Short mmCIF file of C-alpha atoms in Angstrom, two decimals:
data_model
loop_
_atom_site.label_atom_id
_atom_site.label_comp_id
_atom_site.label_asym_id
_atom_site.label_seq_id
_atom_site.Cartn_x
_atom_site.Cartn_y
_atom_site.Cartn_z
CA MET A 1 5.08 -112.11 74.23
CA THR A 2 7.91 -114.64 74.90
CA LEU A 3 8.00 -118.03 73.30
CA GLU A 4 8.68 -119.21 77.23
CA ARG A 5 5.47 -117.36 77.89
CA LEU A 6 3.60 -118.35 75.34
CA LEU A 7 4.12 -122.07 76.43
CA ARG A 8 2.99 -121.11 79.61
CA GLU A 9 0.30 -119.42 78.84
CA GLU A 10 -1.15 -121.20 75.68
CA TRP A 11 0.20 -124.76 75.73
CA GLY A 12 -3.08 -126.44 77.52
CA ARG A 13 -5.55 -124.34 75.22
CA LEU A 14 -3.68 -125.15 72.31
CA LEU A 15 -3.50 -128.86 73.07
CA ALA A 16 -6.83 -128.93 73.90
CA LEU A 17 -8.01 -127.82 70.49
CA LEU A 18 -6.09 -129.97 68.52
CA VAL A 19 -7.08 -133.02 70.72
CA ALA A 20 -10.76 -132.16 70.05
CA GLN A 21 -10.04 -131.81 66.44
CA PHE A 22 -7.86 -135.17 65.93
CA ARG A 23 -8.84 -137.19 68.75
CA ARG A 24 -5.09 -138.56 69.30
CA LEU A 25 -3.43 -137.38 72.39
CA ASP A 26 -0.17 -138.55 71.09
CA LEU A 27 -0.17 -136.56 67.68
CA ALA A 28 -1.34 -133.62 69.39
CA GLU A 29 1.26 -133.41 71.89
CA ASP A 30 4.12 -134.38 69.30
CA ALA A 31 2.70 -131.64 66.66
CA LEU A 32 2.46 -128.91 69.29
CA GLY A 33 5.96 -129.59 70.13
CA ASP A 34 7.28 -129.46 66.75
CA ALA A 35 5.37 -126.30 66.15
CA PHE A 36 7.23 -124.41 69.21
CA GLU A 37 10.47 -125.82 68.29
CA ALA A 38 9.93 -124.46 64.62
CA ALA A 39 8.95 -121.39 66.25
CA ALA A 40 11.76 -121.03 68.12
CA ARG A 41 14.04 -121.48 64.88
CA ARG A 42 12.19 -119.24 62.66
CA TRP A 43 10.99 -116.16 64.61
CA PRO A 44 14.28 -114.90 65.18
CA ASP A 45 14.94 -114.32 61.66
CA ASP A 46 11.42 -113.85 60.11
CA GLY A 47 10.04 -111.83 62.78
CA GLU A 48 7.24 -112.76 65.18
CA PRO A 49 3.67 -113.46 63.38
CA ALA A 50 0.94 -111.09 64.15
CA ASN A 51 -0.96 -113.69 65.78
CA PRO A 52 1.46 -115.87 67.92
CA PRO A 53 -1.11 -118.64 69.19
CA ALA A 54 -2.69 -118.90 65.69
CA TRP A 55 0.49 -119.48 64.02
CA LEU A 56 1.26 -122.30 66.24
CA LEU A 57 -1.87 -123.70 66.22
CA VAL A 58 -2.01 -123.75 62.15
CA THR A 59 1.68 -125.30 61.96
CA ALA A 60 0.84 -128.02 64.68
CA ARG A 61 -2.22 -128.98 62.67
CA ARG A 62 -0.11 -129.16 59.49
CA ARG A 63 2.28 -131.53 61.75
CA VAL A 64 -0.92 -133.71 62.42
CA LEU A 65 -2.06 -133.77 58.98
CA ASP A 66 1.51 -134.68 57.66
CA ARG A 67 1.89 -137.47 60.18
CA LEU A 68 -1.85 -138.66 59.18
CA ARG A 69 -0.94 -138.90 55.75
CA ALA A 70 2.33 -140.61 56.52
CA GLU A 71 1.19 -143.32 58.37
CA ALA A 72 -2.41 -143.64 57.03
CA VAL A 73 -3.35 -143.36 60.68
CA ALA A 74 -6.94 -142.35 59.48
CA HIS A 75 -7.45 -145.97 58.12
CA ARG A 76 -6.02 -147.91 60.85
CA SER A 77 -7.72 -149.04 63.91
CA LEU A 78 -6.41 -147.01 66.85
CA PRO A 79 -7.77 -145.66 70.19
CA LEU A 80 -9.53 -142.32 69.81
CA LEU A 81 -11.09 -140.11 72.33
CA ALA A 82 -14.60 -139.79 72.54
CA VAL A 83 -15.40 -135.95 71.45
CA GLU A 84 -18.74 -134.40 70.75
CA THR A 85 -19.53 -133.62 67.24
CA ASP A 86 -20.19 -130.00 67.99
CA LEU A 87 -16.73 -129.36 69.79
CA VAL A 88 -15.02 -131.09 66.70
CA GLU A 89 -16.84 -128.77 64.71
CA GLU A 90 -15.62 -125.98 66.76
CA ALA A 91 -11.99 -127.05 67.04
CA GLY A 92 -12.04 -127.63 63.11
CA ARG A 93 -13.53 -124.08 62.69
CA VAL A 94 -10.51 -122.29 64.91
CA LEU A 95 -7.95 -124.44 63.36
CA ALA A 96 -9.26 -123.69 59.73
CA ASP A 97 -9.41 -120.03 60.02
CA GLY A 98 -6.98 -119.12 62.31
CA SER A 99 -8.73 -117.32 65.05
CA ALA A 100 -7.65 -116.84 68.12
CA PRO A 101 -8.08 -119.60 70.69
CA GLY A 102 -10.75 -119.40 72.99
CA GLU A 103 -12.85 -116.81 71.14
CA ALA A 104 -15.29 -119.37 70.65
CA GLY A 105 -17.50 -121.87 72.84
CA ALA A 106 -18.81 -120.88 76.11
CA VAL A 107 -16.68 -123.72 77.87
CA ASP A 108 -12.93 -123.01 78.23
CA GLU A 109 -10.83 -125.51 75.67
CA ARG A 110 -8.34 -125.91 78.54
CA LEU A 111 -11.44 -127.17 81.26
CA ARG A 112 -11.72 -129.99 79.20
CA LEU A 113 -8.05 -131.19 79.10
CA VAL A 114 -7.81 -130.56 82.71
CA LEU A 115 -10.81 -132.88 83.29
CA LEU A 116 -9.53 -135.43 80.86
CA CYS A 117 -6.06 -135.47 82.91
CA ALA A 118 -7.86 -136.14 86.15
CA HIS A 119 -10.09 -138.97 84.53
CA PRO A 120 -11.34 -141.56 87.36
CA THR A 121 -9.61 -144.40 85.43
CA LEU A 122 -6.11 -142.58 86.16
CA PRO A 123 -4.13 -143.57 89.40
CA ALA A 124 -3.76 -139.86 91.19
CA GLU A 125 0.05 -139.64 90.85
CA HIS A 126 -0.29 -140.72 87.20
CA ALA A 127 -3.12 -138.27 86.87
CA ALA A 128 -0.84 -135.22 88.38
CA ALA A 129 1.83 -135.86 86.22
CA LEU A 130 -0.27 -136.14 83.10
CA THR A 131 -1.90 -132.86 84.07
CA LEU A 132 1.32 -131.29 84.36
CA ARG A 133 2.68 -132.17 81.29
CA LEU A 134 -0.42 -132.03 78.75
CA VAL A 135 -2.12 -128.89 80.60
CA LEU A 136 1.03 -126.91 81.49
CA GLY A 137 3.64 -128.23 79.32
CA VAL A 138 5.90 -128.97 81.91
CA PRO A 139 8.88 -131.25 80.42
CA THR A 140 8.84 -134.65 81.15
CA ALA A 141 12.24 -134.63 82.97
CA ASP A 142 10.74 -131.88 85.14
CA VAL A 143 8.00 -134.06 86.11
CA ALA A 144 10.16 -136.92 86.65
CA ARG A 145 11.97 -134.86 88.83
CA LEU A 146 8.91 -133.80 90.97
CA PHE A 147 8.02 -137.04 91.50
CA LEU A 148 11.44 -138.57 92.40
CA VAL A 149 11.63 -141.25 89.21
CA PRO A 150 14.05 -141.40 86.46
CA THR A 151 13.15 -139.57 83.12
CA ALA A 152 12.62 -142.92 81.52
CA THR A 153 10.19 -144.03 83.68
CA MET A 154 8.26 -140.90 83.93
CA ALA A 155 8.09 -141.06 80.17
CA ALA A 156 6.55 -144.63 80.16
CA ARG A 157 4.28 -143.66 83.20
CA LEU A 158 3.23 -140.81 80.75
CA THR A 159 2.81 -143.08 77.87
CA ARG A 160 0.72 -145.56 79.82
CA ALA A 161 -1.47 -142.81 81.16
CA ARG A 162 -2.28 -141.50 77.52
CA LYS A 163 -3.06 -145.26 76.47
CA ARG A 164 -5.84 -145.73 79.34
CA LEU A 165 -7.50 -142.50 78.19
CA ALA A 166 -8.08 -144.20 74.86
CA GLY A 167 -11.71 -143.87 74.43
CA ALA A 168 -12.30 -141.59 77.20
CA SER A 169 -14.91 -138.90 76.90
CA PHE A 170 -13.95 -135.35 76.05
CA ALA A 171 -16.73 -134.09 77.34
CA VAL A 172 -17.33 -131.51 80.45
CA PRO A 173 -19.56 -133.24 82.72
CA THR A 174 -22.13 -131.17 84.29
CA GLY A 175 -23.74 -130.30 87.78
CA ALA A 176 -22.49 -132.24 90.63
CA ALA A 177 -20.23 -134.68 88.64
CA LEU A 178 -18.50 -131.45 87.57
CA LEU A 179 -17.78 -130.27 91.03
CA HIS A 180 -16.54 -133.43 91.85
CA ARG A 181 -14.07 -133.91 89.10
CA VAL A 182 -13.13 -130.53 89.69
CA ALA A 183 -12.44 -131.20 93.04
CA ASP A 184 -10.16 -134.16 91.93
CA VAL A 185 -8.21 -131.80 90.09
CA ALA A 186 -7.57 -129.88 92.98
CA ASP A 187 -6.52 -132.81 94.93
CA ILE A 188 -4.21 -134.00 92.08
CA ALA A 189 -2.63 -130.40 91.75
CA TYR A 190 -2.05 -129.96 95.64
CA LEU A 191 -0.98 -133.59 95.43
CA ALA A 192 2.00 -132.45 92.98
CA PHE A 193 2.39 -129.44 95.18
CA THR A 194 3.41 -131.25 98.31
CA ALA A 195 5.62 -133.53 96.18
CA GLY A 196 7.73 -130.44 95.60
CA TYR A 197 7.97 -129.70 99.46
CA ALA A 198 8.62 -132.98 100.77
CA PRO A 199 10.74 -135.09 98.99
CA GLY A 200 10.67 -138.60 99.97
CA SER A 201 14.29 -139.65 99.05
CA GLY A 202 17.41 -138.02 97.42
CA ALA A 203 19.55 -135.27 98.52
CA ASP A 204 16.90 -132.44 97.56
CA VAL A 205 15.39 -130.53 100.57
CA VAL A 206 12.94 -128.93 98.43
CA ARG A 207 11.89 -128.63 94.65
CA SER A 208 10.04 -125.23 94.89
CA GLU A 209 10.22 -124.69 91.13
CA GLU A 210 8.11 -127.81 90.27
CA ALA A 211 6.08 -127.11 93.30
CA GLY A 212 5.37 -123.71 91.46
CA GLU A 213 3.76 -125.43 88.43
CA ALA A 214 1.60 -127.39 90.73
CA LEU A 215 0.42 -123.92 91.88
CA ARG A 216 0.29 -122.70 88.39
CA LEU A 217 -2.34 -125.48 87.95
CA VAL A 218 -4.53 -124.55 90.62
CA ARG A 219 -4.57 -120.53 89.02
CA VAL A 220 -5.77 -122.03 85.53
CA LEU A 221 -8.26 -124.50 87.50
CA ARG A 222 -9.82 -121.38 88.65
CA GLU A 223 -10.22 -119.24 85.59
CA VAL A 224 -11.85 -122.22 83.93
CA ALA A 225 -14.10 -123.86 86.54
CA PRO A 226 -17.54 -123.09 87.61
CA ASP A 227 -18.16 -120.53 90.25
CA ALA A 228 -19.67 -122.93 92.61
CA ALA A 229 -16.12 -124.56 92.87
CA ARG A 230 -14.65 -121.05 93.52
CA PRO A 231 -14.43 -121.07 97.52
CA ASP A 232 -12.48 -124.20 97.70
CA LEU A 233 -10.18 -123.34 94.80
CA ASP A 234 -9.62 -120.00 96.34
CA ALA A 235 -8.77 -121.68 99.62
CA LEU A 236 -6.46 -124.01 98.06
CA LEU A 237 -4.55 -121.61 96.14
CA ALA A 238 -4.17 -119.48 99.44
CA LEU A 239 -2.47 -122.59 101.39
CA MET A 240 -0.20 -122.90 98.40
CA LEU A 241 0.94 -119.43 97.99
CA LEU A 242 1.66 -119.47 101.71
CA GLN A 243 3.69 -122.22 101.93
CA HIS A 244 5.26 -121.35 98.43
CA SER A 245 6.22 -117.87 99.98
CA ARG A 246 8.64 -119.49 102.66
CA ARG A 247 10.64 -121.30 99.42
CA ASP A 248 13.61 -119.15 99.99
CA ALA A 249 13.86 -119.60 103.96
CA ARG A 250 13.41 -123.24 103.78
CA VAL A 251 16.97 -124.20 103.14
CA ALA A 252 20.53 -122.82 104.09
CA GLY A 253 23.62 -124.10 102.71
CA GLY A 254 21.93 -126.98 101.76
CA ALA A 255 20.57 -127.86 105.07
CA LEU A 256 16.80 -128.04 106.07
CA VAL A 257 15.89 -124.87 108.13
CA LEU A 258 12.76 -125.51 110.18
CA LEU A 259 10.07 -123.17 110.13
CA PRO A 260 10.70 -121.38 113.77
CA ASP A 261 14.26 -120.96 112.60
CA GLN A 262 13.71 -119.26 109.38
CA ASP A 263 14.51 -116.12 108.13
CA ARG A 264 11.03 -114.40 107.93
CA SER A 265 12.71 -111.45 105.91
CA ARG A 266 12.93 -114.17 103.10
CA TRP A 267 9.09 -114.66 102.94
CA LYS A 268 7.44 -113.43 99.80
CA GLY A 269 5.44 -110.84 101.10
CA ALA A 270 3.44 -110.31 97.87
CA GLU A 271 2.44 -114.07 97.73
CA ILE A 272 1.38 -113.61 101.55
CA ALA A 273 -0.72 -110.43 100.82
CA GLU A 274 -2.69 -112.60 98.16
CA ALA A 275 -3.14 -115.35 100.01
CA LEU A 276 -4.61 -113.22 102.96
CA ASP A 277 -6.92 -111.19 100.59
CA LEU A 278 -8.19 -114.85 99.23
CA LEU A 279 -8.75 -115.66 102.92
CA THR A 280 -10.50 -112.88 104.26
CA PRO A 281 -13.96 -113.32 102.57
CA LEU A 282 -13.77 -116.91 103.40
CA ALA A 283 -12.95 -116.74 106.98
CA ALA A 284 -15.85 -114.39 107.50
CA GLY A 285 -18.67 -116.66 106.37
CA THR A 286 -17.42 -119.80 104.54
CA THR A 287 -18.13 -123.52 105.78
CA SER A 288 -14.89 -124.87 107.09
CA THR A 289 -13.23 -127.23 104.33
CA PRO A 290 -10.12 -129.12 104.62
CA TYR A 291 -8.18 -126.59 102.67
CA LEU A 292 -9.57 -123.39 104.44
CA LEU A 293 -8.62 -125.06 107.75
CA GLN A 294 -5.24 -125.59 106.49
CA ALA A 295 -4.82 -122.11 104.65
CA LEU A 296 -5.85 -120.50 107.93
CA ILE A 297 -3.25 -122.35 109.91
CA ALA A 298 -0.72 -121.10 107.26
CA ALA A 299 -1.70 -117.61 107.66
CA GLU A 300 -1.55 -118.09 111.51
CA HIS A 301 2.19 -118.53 110.83
CA ALA A 302 2.45 -115.80 108.28
CA ILE A 303 1.11 -112.89 110.00
CA ALA A 304 2.96 -113.94 113.22
CA PRO A 305 6.25 -111.03 113.59
CA THR A 306 8.24 -113.94 115.18
CA ALA A 307 7.99 -117.60 116.10
CA ALA A 308 7.56 -116.73 119.54
CA ALA A 309 4.60 -114.50 118.87
CA THR A 310 2.69 -117.65 116.97
CA ASP A 311 -0.92 -117.84 118.26
CA TRP A 312 -0.72 -121.45 119.15
CA ALA A 313 -4.10 -121.79 120.84
CA ARG A 314 -5.88 -120.37 117.61
CA ILE A 315 -3.86 -122.74 115.54
CA THR A 316 -4.60 -126.04 117.93
CA GLY A 317 -8.44 -125.08 117.61
CA TRP A 318 -8.23 -125.25 113.73
CA TYR A 319 -6.16 -128.48 114.01
CA ALA A 320 -8.89 -129.79 116.29
CA GLU A 321 -11.57 -128.83 113.75
CA LEU A 322 -9.58 -130.09 111.05
CA GLU A 323 -8.85 -133.80 112.75
CA ASP A 324 -12.81 -133.91 113.41
CA LEU A 325 -13.38 -133.24 109.49
CA THR A 326 -10.66 -135.48 107.80
CA GLY A 327 -10.10 -138.20 110.68
CA SER A 328 -6.47 -138.28 109.39
CA PRO A 329 -3.49 -139.44 111.59
CA VAL A 330 -1.19 -137.03 109.85
CA VAL A 331 -3.57 -134.13 110.89
CA ARG A 332 -3.48 -135.64 114.55
CA LEU A 333 0.46 -135.53 114.13
CA ASN A 334 0.80 -131.96 113.04
CA ARG A 335 -2.03 -131.03 115.92
CA ALA A 336 0.70 -132.60 118.22
CA VAL A 337 3.17 -130.49 117.37
CA ALA A 338 0.91 -127.38 117.74
CA VAL A 339 -0.05 -128.46 121.08
CA ALA A 340 3.41 -128.94 122.35
CA GLU A 341 3.63 -125.23 121.47
CA ALA A 342 0.46 -123.95 123.41
CA ASP A 343 0.54 -126.62 126.11
CA GLY A 344 3.73 -128.48 126.55
CA PRO A 345 5.41 -131.61 125.35
CA GLU A 346 3.71 -133.88 127.74
CA ALA A 347 0.26 -133.04 126.50
CA ALA A 348 1.40 -133.47 122.93
CA LEU A 349 2.87 -136.89 123.63
CA ALA A 350 -0.16 -137.90 125.08
CA LEU A 351 -2.09 -137.14 121.61
CA LEU A 352 0.48 -139.36 119.89
CA ALA A 353 -0.55 -142.33 122.00
CA GLY A 354 -1.62 -145.05 119.73
CA LEU A 355 -0.73 -143.18 116.68
CA ASP A 356 0.66 -145.25 113.83
CA LEU A 357 2.06 -143.74 110.65
CA PRO A 358 4.50 -145.36 108.07
CA GLY A 359 7.62 -143.41 107.51
CA HIS A 360 10.16 -141.11 109.41
CA ARG A 361 8.05 -138.40 110.47
CA LEU A 362 5.67 -139.86 113.74
CA PRO A 363 9.08 -140.93 115.26
CA ALA A 364 10.94 -137.60 114.32
CA VAL A 365 8.18 -135.90 116.09
CA ARG A 366 7.98 -138.07 119.12
CA ALA A 367 11.66 -137.79 119.38
CA GLU A 368 11.79 -133.89 119.59
CA LEU A 369 9.02 -133.87 121.92
CA LEU A 370 10.56 -136.40 124.16
CA ALA A 371 13.84 -134.22 123.90
CA ARG A 372 12.03 -131.27 124.94
CA ALA A 373 10.35 -133.24 128.20
CA GLY A 374 13.76 -134.22 129.21
CA ARG A 375 13.36 -137.88 128.26
CA ARG A 376 16.56 -138.35 126.60
CA ALA A 377 17.15 -142.04 126.44
CA GLU A 378 13.82 -142.27 125.30
CA ALA A 379 14.11 -139.62 122.62
CA ARG A 380 17.51 -141.32 121.40
CA THR A 381 15.34 -144.69 120.62
CA ALA A 382 12.77 -142.53 118.55
CA TYR A 383 15.38 -140.63 116.79
CA ASP A 384 17.28 -144.02 115.97
CA ALA A 385 13.77 -145.20 114.63
CA ALA A 386 13.47 -141.88 112.54
CA ILE A 387 17.05 -141.93 111.14
CA GLY A 388 16.28 -145.69 110.24
CA ALA A 389 13.34 -144.93 108.34
CA CYS A 390 14.61 -141.77 106.73
CA GLU A 391 15.10 -142.10 102.95
CA ASN A 392 16.01 -138.15 102.23
CA ALA A 393 19.84 -137.34 102.46
CA ALA A 394 19.20 -133.29 103.95
CA GLU A 395 16.36 -134.73 106.27
CA ARG A 396 18.46 -137.52 107.86
CA GLU A 397 21.33 -135.24 108.54
CA HIS A 398 18.94 -132.98 110.44
CA LEU A 399 17.85 -136.09 112.25
CA LEU A 400 21.26 -137.38 113.14
CA GLY A 401 22.26 -133.60 114.13
CA ARG A 402 19.31 -133.55 116.78
CA ARG A 403 20.41 -136.94 118.04
CA ASP A 404 24.09 -135.59 118.58
CA ARG A 405 22.73 -132.67 120.09
CA LEU A 406 20.83 -134.72 122.83
CA ASP A 407 24.47 -136.12 123.80
CA HIS A 408 25.83 -132.20 123.88
CA ASP A 409 23.14 -131.24 125.97
CA ALA A 410 23.60 -133.97 128.34
CA ARG A 411 27.34 -133.06 128.96
CA PRO A 412 28.42 -131.57 132.16
CA PRO A 413 29.49 -127.35 131.79
CA GLY A 414 32.76 -127.19 130.58
CA ALA A 415 32.85 -130.90 128.84
CA ALA A 416 31.89 -129.53 125.20
CA GLY A 417 34.57 -130.32 122.71
CA ALA A 418 36.76 -132.62 125.17
#
């Protein structure tokens, strides 16, 4: 197993064991990072050990003990996580005898860490960033890139989040409380995922690699969460797979490519197939949830051979159900786009009447609908509003092109290029 794969697959589990034993997030994280660095230096010459995860764990443990001795931390009044005695003992046993992580205990150690990162005291974005860093080992610079902040800013944010967790319980809640926390983690993962596909500012159109890390978090969560949470997690994973499968077709020459114009041969067929397999039993009998309805909408796009062959009537029905369920103005906006395809732009504009949303997306959609309805002057005003509110360079360029297209279409035949 390569070191990179070990980091991707074992980081969260090893970190959870170290945290359980030493109750210091900062020490555990630093020590595990040191252990991976030591492995990168030594294994090429010494050869890979028989049990790589155990080697990393023992090395990290020694690093922690060295730090504790050097700083005399054990005698200071520093904030510690609240960890159950049996978990400390269990982690201590694994650390002491070098057995493979995950062999002991009914609860996957990663679940404890995942739930800790999603602690209710943390703002959602801070929790999402901390989860990516601690559970998946995503470098701070990559997390910063996902959330469009400088690396130093993200490092400070992560430090504050760690401090806020001081004294928090490392225990796994039970019953409804556990399901509630798992749902919080799912929401956090989707927040991180959508951040990758909806950059708020800058020049990037998408950040698909970083979004892929959020998708990986949902896979981990599905492995460790209780069965009762499985249907909603399956729906969420299907939704993310379907959206992620279009990553190579979303951009061409650095410019944004909207879904109807995408080259569908570039969509990832294996990911679409996995998503459809997840959705098939859910669509047959599971109660509708926001993630399931969004996944069904995404699946409808995925199975249509062309944009023109999309079943818009079925999509508008699911959007109506989703709006009833959530009352979200964003859902109303997306529903209007579908209604425009099914019933025409004027019907969609009627749905947008009275809708209020910050940012550029509402005026951008309104501009497109007005243009399709032949109301060019109103469309121009709406495009101007959208361009003025848009902070993403690629999307702004797209809007400028659409506004210029209005003038081109208004010219009499033969006037182009004059």
